[in-house]
Tab-separated table of C-alpha atoms in Angstrom:
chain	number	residue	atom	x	y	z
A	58	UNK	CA	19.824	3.098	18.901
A	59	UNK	CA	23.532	2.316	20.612
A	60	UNK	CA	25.822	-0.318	19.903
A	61	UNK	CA	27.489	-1.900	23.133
A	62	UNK	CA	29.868	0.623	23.418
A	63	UNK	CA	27.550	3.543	23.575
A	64	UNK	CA	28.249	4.640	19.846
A	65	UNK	CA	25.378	5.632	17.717
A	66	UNK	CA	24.269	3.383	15.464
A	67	UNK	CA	22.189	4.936	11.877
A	68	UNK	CA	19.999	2.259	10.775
A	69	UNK	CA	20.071	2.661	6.855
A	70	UNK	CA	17.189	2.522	4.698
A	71	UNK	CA	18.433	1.094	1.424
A	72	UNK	CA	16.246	3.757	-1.020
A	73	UNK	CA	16.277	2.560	-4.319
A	74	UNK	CA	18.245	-0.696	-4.252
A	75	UNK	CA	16.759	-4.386	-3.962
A	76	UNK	CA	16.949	-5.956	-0.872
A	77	UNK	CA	16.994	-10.197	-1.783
A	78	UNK	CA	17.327	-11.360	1.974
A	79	UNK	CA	13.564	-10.588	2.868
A	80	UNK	CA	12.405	-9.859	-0.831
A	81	UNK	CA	11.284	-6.576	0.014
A	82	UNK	CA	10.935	-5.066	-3.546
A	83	UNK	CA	12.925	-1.559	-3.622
A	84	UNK	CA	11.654	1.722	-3.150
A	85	UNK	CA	11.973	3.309	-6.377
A	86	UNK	CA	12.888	6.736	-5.885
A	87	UNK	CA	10.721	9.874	-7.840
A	88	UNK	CA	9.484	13.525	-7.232
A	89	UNK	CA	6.593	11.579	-5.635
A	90	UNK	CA	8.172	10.048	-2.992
A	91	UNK	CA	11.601	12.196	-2.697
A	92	UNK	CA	9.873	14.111	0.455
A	93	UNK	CA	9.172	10.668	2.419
A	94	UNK	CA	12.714	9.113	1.740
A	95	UNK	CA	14.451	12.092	2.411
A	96	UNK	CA	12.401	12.589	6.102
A	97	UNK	CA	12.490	8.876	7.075
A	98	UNK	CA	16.184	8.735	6.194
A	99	UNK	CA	16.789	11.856	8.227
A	100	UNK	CA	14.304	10.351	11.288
A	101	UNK	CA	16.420	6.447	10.807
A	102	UNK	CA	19.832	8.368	11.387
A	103	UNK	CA	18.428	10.302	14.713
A	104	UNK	CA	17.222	7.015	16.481
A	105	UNK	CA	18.972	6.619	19.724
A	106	UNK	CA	19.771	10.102	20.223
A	107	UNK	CA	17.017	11.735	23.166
A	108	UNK	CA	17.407	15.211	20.927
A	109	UNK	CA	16.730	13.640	17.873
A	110	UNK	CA	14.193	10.704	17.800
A	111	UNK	CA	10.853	11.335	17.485
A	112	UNK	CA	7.676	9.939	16.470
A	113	UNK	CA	6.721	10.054	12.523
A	114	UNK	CA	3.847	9.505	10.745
A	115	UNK	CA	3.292	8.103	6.662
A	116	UNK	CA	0.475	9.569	4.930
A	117	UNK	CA	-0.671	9.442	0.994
A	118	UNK	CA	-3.437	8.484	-1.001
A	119	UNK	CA	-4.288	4.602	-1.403
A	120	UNK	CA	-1.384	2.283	-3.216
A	121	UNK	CA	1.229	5.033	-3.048
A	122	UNK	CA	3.904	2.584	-0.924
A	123	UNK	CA	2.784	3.761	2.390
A	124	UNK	CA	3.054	-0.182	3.683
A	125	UNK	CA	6.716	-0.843	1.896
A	126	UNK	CA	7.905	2.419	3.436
A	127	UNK	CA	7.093	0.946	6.756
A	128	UNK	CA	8.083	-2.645	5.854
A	129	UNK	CA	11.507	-1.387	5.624
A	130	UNK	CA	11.742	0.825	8.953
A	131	UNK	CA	10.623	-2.862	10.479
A	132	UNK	CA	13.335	-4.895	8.533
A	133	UNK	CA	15.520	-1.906	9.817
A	134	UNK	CA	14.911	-1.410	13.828
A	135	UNK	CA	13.599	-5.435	14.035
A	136	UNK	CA	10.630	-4.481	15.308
A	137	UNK	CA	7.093	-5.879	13.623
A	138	UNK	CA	4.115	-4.344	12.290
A	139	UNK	CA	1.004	-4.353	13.435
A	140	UNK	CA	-2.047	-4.210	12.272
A	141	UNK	CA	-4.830	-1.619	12.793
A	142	UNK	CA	-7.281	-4.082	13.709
A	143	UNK	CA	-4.778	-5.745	16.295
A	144	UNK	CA	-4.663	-2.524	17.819
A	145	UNK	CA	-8.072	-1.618	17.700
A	146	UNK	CA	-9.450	-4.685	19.306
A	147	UNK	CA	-9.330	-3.951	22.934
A	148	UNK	CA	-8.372	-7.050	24.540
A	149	UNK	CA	-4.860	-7.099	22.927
A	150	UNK	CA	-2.483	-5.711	25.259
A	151	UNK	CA	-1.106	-2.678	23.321
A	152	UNK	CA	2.681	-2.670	21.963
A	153	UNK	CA	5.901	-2.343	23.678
A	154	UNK	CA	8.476	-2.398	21.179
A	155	UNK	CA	11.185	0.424	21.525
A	156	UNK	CA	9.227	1.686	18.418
A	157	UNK	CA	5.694	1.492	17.594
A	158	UNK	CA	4.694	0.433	14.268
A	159	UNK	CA	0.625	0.151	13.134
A	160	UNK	CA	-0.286	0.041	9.092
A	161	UNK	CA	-3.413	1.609	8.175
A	162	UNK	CA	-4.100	3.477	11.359
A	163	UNK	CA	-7.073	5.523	9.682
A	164	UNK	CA	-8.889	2.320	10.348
A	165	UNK	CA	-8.828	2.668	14.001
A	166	UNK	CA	-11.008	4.550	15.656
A	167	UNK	CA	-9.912	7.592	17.176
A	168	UNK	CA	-10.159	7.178	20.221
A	169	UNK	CA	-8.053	3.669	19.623
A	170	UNK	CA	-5.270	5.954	18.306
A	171	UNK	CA	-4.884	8.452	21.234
A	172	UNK	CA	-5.172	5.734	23.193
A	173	UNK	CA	-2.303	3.999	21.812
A	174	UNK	CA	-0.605	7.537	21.355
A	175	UNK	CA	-1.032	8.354	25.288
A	176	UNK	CA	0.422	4.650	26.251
A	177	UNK	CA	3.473	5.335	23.785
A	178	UNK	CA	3.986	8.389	25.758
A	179	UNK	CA	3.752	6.820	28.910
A	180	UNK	CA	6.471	4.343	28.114
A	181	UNK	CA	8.858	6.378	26.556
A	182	UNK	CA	8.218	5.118	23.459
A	183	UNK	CA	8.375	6.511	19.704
A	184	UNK	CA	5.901	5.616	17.161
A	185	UNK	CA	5.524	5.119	13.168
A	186	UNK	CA	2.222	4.972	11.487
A	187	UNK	CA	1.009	4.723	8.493
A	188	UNK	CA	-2.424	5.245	7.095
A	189	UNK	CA	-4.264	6.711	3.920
A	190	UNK	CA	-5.483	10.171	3.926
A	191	UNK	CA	-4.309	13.508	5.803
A	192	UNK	CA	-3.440	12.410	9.133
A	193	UNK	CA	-5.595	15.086	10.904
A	194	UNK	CA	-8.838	13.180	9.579
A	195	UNK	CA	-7.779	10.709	11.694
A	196	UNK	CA	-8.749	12.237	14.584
A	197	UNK	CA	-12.612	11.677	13.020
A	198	UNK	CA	-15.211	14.044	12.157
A	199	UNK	CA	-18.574	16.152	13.729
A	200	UNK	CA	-19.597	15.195	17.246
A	201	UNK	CA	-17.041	12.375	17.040
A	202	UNK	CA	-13.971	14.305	15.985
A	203	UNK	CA	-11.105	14.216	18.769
A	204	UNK	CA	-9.535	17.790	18.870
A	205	UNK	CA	-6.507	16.746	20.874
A	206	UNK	CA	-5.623	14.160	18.455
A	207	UNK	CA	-5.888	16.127	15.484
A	208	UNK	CA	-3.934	18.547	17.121
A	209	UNK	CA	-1.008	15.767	17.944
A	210	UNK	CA	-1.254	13.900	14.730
A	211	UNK	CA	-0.730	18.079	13.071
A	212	UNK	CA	2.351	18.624	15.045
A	213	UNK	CA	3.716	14.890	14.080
A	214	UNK	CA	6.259	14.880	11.208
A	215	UNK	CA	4.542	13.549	7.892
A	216	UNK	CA	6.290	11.856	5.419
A	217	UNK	CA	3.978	12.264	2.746
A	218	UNK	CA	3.585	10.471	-0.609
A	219	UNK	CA	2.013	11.860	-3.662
A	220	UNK	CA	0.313	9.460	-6.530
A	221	UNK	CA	2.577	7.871	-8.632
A	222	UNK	CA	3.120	9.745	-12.091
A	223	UNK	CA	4.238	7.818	-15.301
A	224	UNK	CA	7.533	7.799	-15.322
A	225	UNK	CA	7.090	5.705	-11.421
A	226	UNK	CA	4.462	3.581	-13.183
A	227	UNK	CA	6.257	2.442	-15.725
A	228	UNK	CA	9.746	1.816	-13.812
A	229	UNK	CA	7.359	-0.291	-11.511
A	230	UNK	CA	5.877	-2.372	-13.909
A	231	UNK	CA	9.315	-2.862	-15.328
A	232	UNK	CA	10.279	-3.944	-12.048
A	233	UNK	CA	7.710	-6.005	-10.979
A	234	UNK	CA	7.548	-7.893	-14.540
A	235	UNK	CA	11.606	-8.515	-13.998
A	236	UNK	CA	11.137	-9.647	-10.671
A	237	UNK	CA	8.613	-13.044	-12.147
A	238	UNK	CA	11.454	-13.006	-14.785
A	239	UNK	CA	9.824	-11.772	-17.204
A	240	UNK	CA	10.654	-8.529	-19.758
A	241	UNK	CA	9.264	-5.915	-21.334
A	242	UNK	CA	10.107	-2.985	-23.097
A	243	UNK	CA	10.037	0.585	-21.514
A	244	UNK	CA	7.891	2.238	-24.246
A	245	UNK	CA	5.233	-0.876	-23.984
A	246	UNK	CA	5.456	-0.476	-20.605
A	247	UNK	CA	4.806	3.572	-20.760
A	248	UNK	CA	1.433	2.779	-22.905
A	249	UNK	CA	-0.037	0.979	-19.642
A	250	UNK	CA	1.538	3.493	-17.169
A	251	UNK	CA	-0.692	6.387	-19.363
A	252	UNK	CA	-3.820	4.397	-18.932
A	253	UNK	CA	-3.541	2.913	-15.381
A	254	UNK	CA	-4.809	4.484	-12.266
A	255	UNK	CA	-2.434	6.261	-10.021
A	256	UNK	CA	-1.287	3.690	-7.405
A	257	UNK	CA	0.971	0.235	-7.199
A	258	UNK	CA	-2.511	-1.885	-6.949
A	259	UNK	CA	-3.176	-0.925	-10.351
A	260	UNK	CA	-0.265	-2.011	-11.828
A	261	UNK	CA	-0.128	-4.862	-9.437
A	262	UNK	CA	-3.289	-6.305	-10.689
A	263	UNK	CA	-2.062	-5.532	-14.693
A	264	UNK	CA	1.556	-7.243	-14.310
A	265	UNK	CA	-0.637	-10.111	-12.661
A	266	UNK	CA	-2.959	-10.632	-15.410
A	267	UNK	CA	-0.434	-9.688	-18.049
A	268	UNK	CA	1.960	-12.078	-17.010
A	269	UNK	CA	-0.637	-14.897	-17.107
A	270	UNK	CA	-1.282	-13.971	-20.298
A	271	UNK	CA	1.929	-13.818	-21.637
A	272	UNK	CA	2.278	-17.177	-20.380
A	273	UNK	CA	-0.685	-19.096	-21.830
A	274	UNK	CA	-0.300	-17.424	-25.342
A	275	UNK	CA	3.651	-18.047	-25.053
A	276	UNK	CA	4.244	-14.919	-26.807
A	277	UNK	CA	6.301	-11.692	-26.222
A	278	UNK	CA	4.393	-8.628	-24.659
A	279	UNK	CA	3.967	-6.199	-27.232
A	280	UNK	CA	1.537	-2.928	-27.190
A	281	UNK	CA	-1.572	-5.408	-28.699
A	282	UNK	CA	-0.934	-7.580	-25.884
A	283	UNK	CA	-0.947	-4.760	-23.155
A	284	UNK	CA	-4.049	-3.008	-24.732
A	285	UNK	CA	-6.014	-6.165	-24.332
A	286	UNK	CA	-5.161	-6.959	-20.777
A	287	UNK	CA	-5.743	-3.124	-20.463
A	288	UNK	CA	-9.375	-3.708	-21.606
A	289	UNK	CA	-9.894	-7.031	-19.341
A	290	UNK	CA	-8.762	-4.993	-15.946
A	291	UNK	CA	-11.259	-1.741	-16.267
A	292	UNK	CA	-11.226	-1.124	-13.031
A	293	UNK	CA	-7.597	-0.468	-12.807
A	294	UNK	CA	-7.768	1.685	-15.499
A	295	UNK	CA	-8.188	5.848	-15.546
């Protein structure tokens, strides 16, 4: 993108640091998600230049941060999100923002996404989605499967995110605790991260339920108070 007087203009992704205008909750960096901040932050500073943007894709396994990754390239180029089942319903007029942005595109069906792809291509514009799984599955499978667009969504860059490890976990239930003004400490925190599944729902749902718990008993969480909201949420746990 160009300012008025032709200069290039890098859009930056604030990695790592809160963001209290549109209380976007910050991307905490780790080894998990180094490879996606470091190729959307390279893809942000290329917008604008004809040898350098290009269309980009967000992959990972379920509650990995695929949908704040692309809540801040929207915050970032002003352009919305929209949803996979906006696009996949037929009689909405596809897109036309100078850059494209669906969550959960693995919901579409394929040929919903090379449809979309094709239009993008014959406007000139770039795309972003994001969506769970390796991107070439989106393309379908057996009699169904779409060669061409597994073949396009393969050459697309990938910014891939791994499951959170512990370390992640526990910074984010840190964070998310701090953010309803609440505290805890790191090593009572850790004994949840060990025992939680691998994603942000997880620990979503435990900071929820601990925090309500906290509240009614109007005590300080300790490790006895994390181990019984550990044993209420068993579906969030490993």
């Amino acid at each position: 993108m160009r300012t008025d007087d032709g200069k290039r203009r890098q859009l930056p992704l604030p990695f790592g640091t809160p963001s209290p205008a549109d209380d976007l909750p910050p991307i905490l960096p780790s080894a998990t998600n180094e490879e996606a901040r470091r190729m959307l932050q390279a893809w942000e500073a290329g917008l604008g230049d004809p040898n350098s943007s290009h269309s980009m894709l967000i992959a990972g396994p379920p509650g990995t941060g695929k949908t704040l990754l692309l809540a801040y390239v929207a915050r970032d180029t002003g352009v919305p999100i929209h949803k996979a089942e906006d696009i996949c319903d037929r009689q909405n007029p596809l897109p036309d923002d100078p850059v494209v942005l669906v969550d959960d595109i693995h919901l579409c069906e394929p040929t919903d996404v090379m449809r979309l792809i094709n239009v993008c291509i014959e406007r000139g514009r770039i795309y972003v989605f994001a969506g769970t799984g390796n991107p070439r599955d989106w393309a379908g499978e057996g009699a169904e499967r779409l060669d061409d667009l597994a073949s396009r969504l393969s050459a697309t860059p990938t910014a891939r995110l791994e499951k959170p490890d512990e370390a992640l976990m526990t910074e984010a239930i840190q964070q998310m605790l701090a953010d309803r003004q609440v505290k805890i400490a790191w090593d009572v925190a850790a004994v949840a991260a060990m025992r939680l599944k691998r994603s942000f729902h997880a620990v979503r749902q435990f900071v929820e339920v601990l925090d309500s718990e906290a509240l009614e008993r109007q005590k300080k969480i300790d490790k006895a108070l994390v181990q019984h909201v550990l044993a209420s949420i068993p579906g969030a746990i490993l």
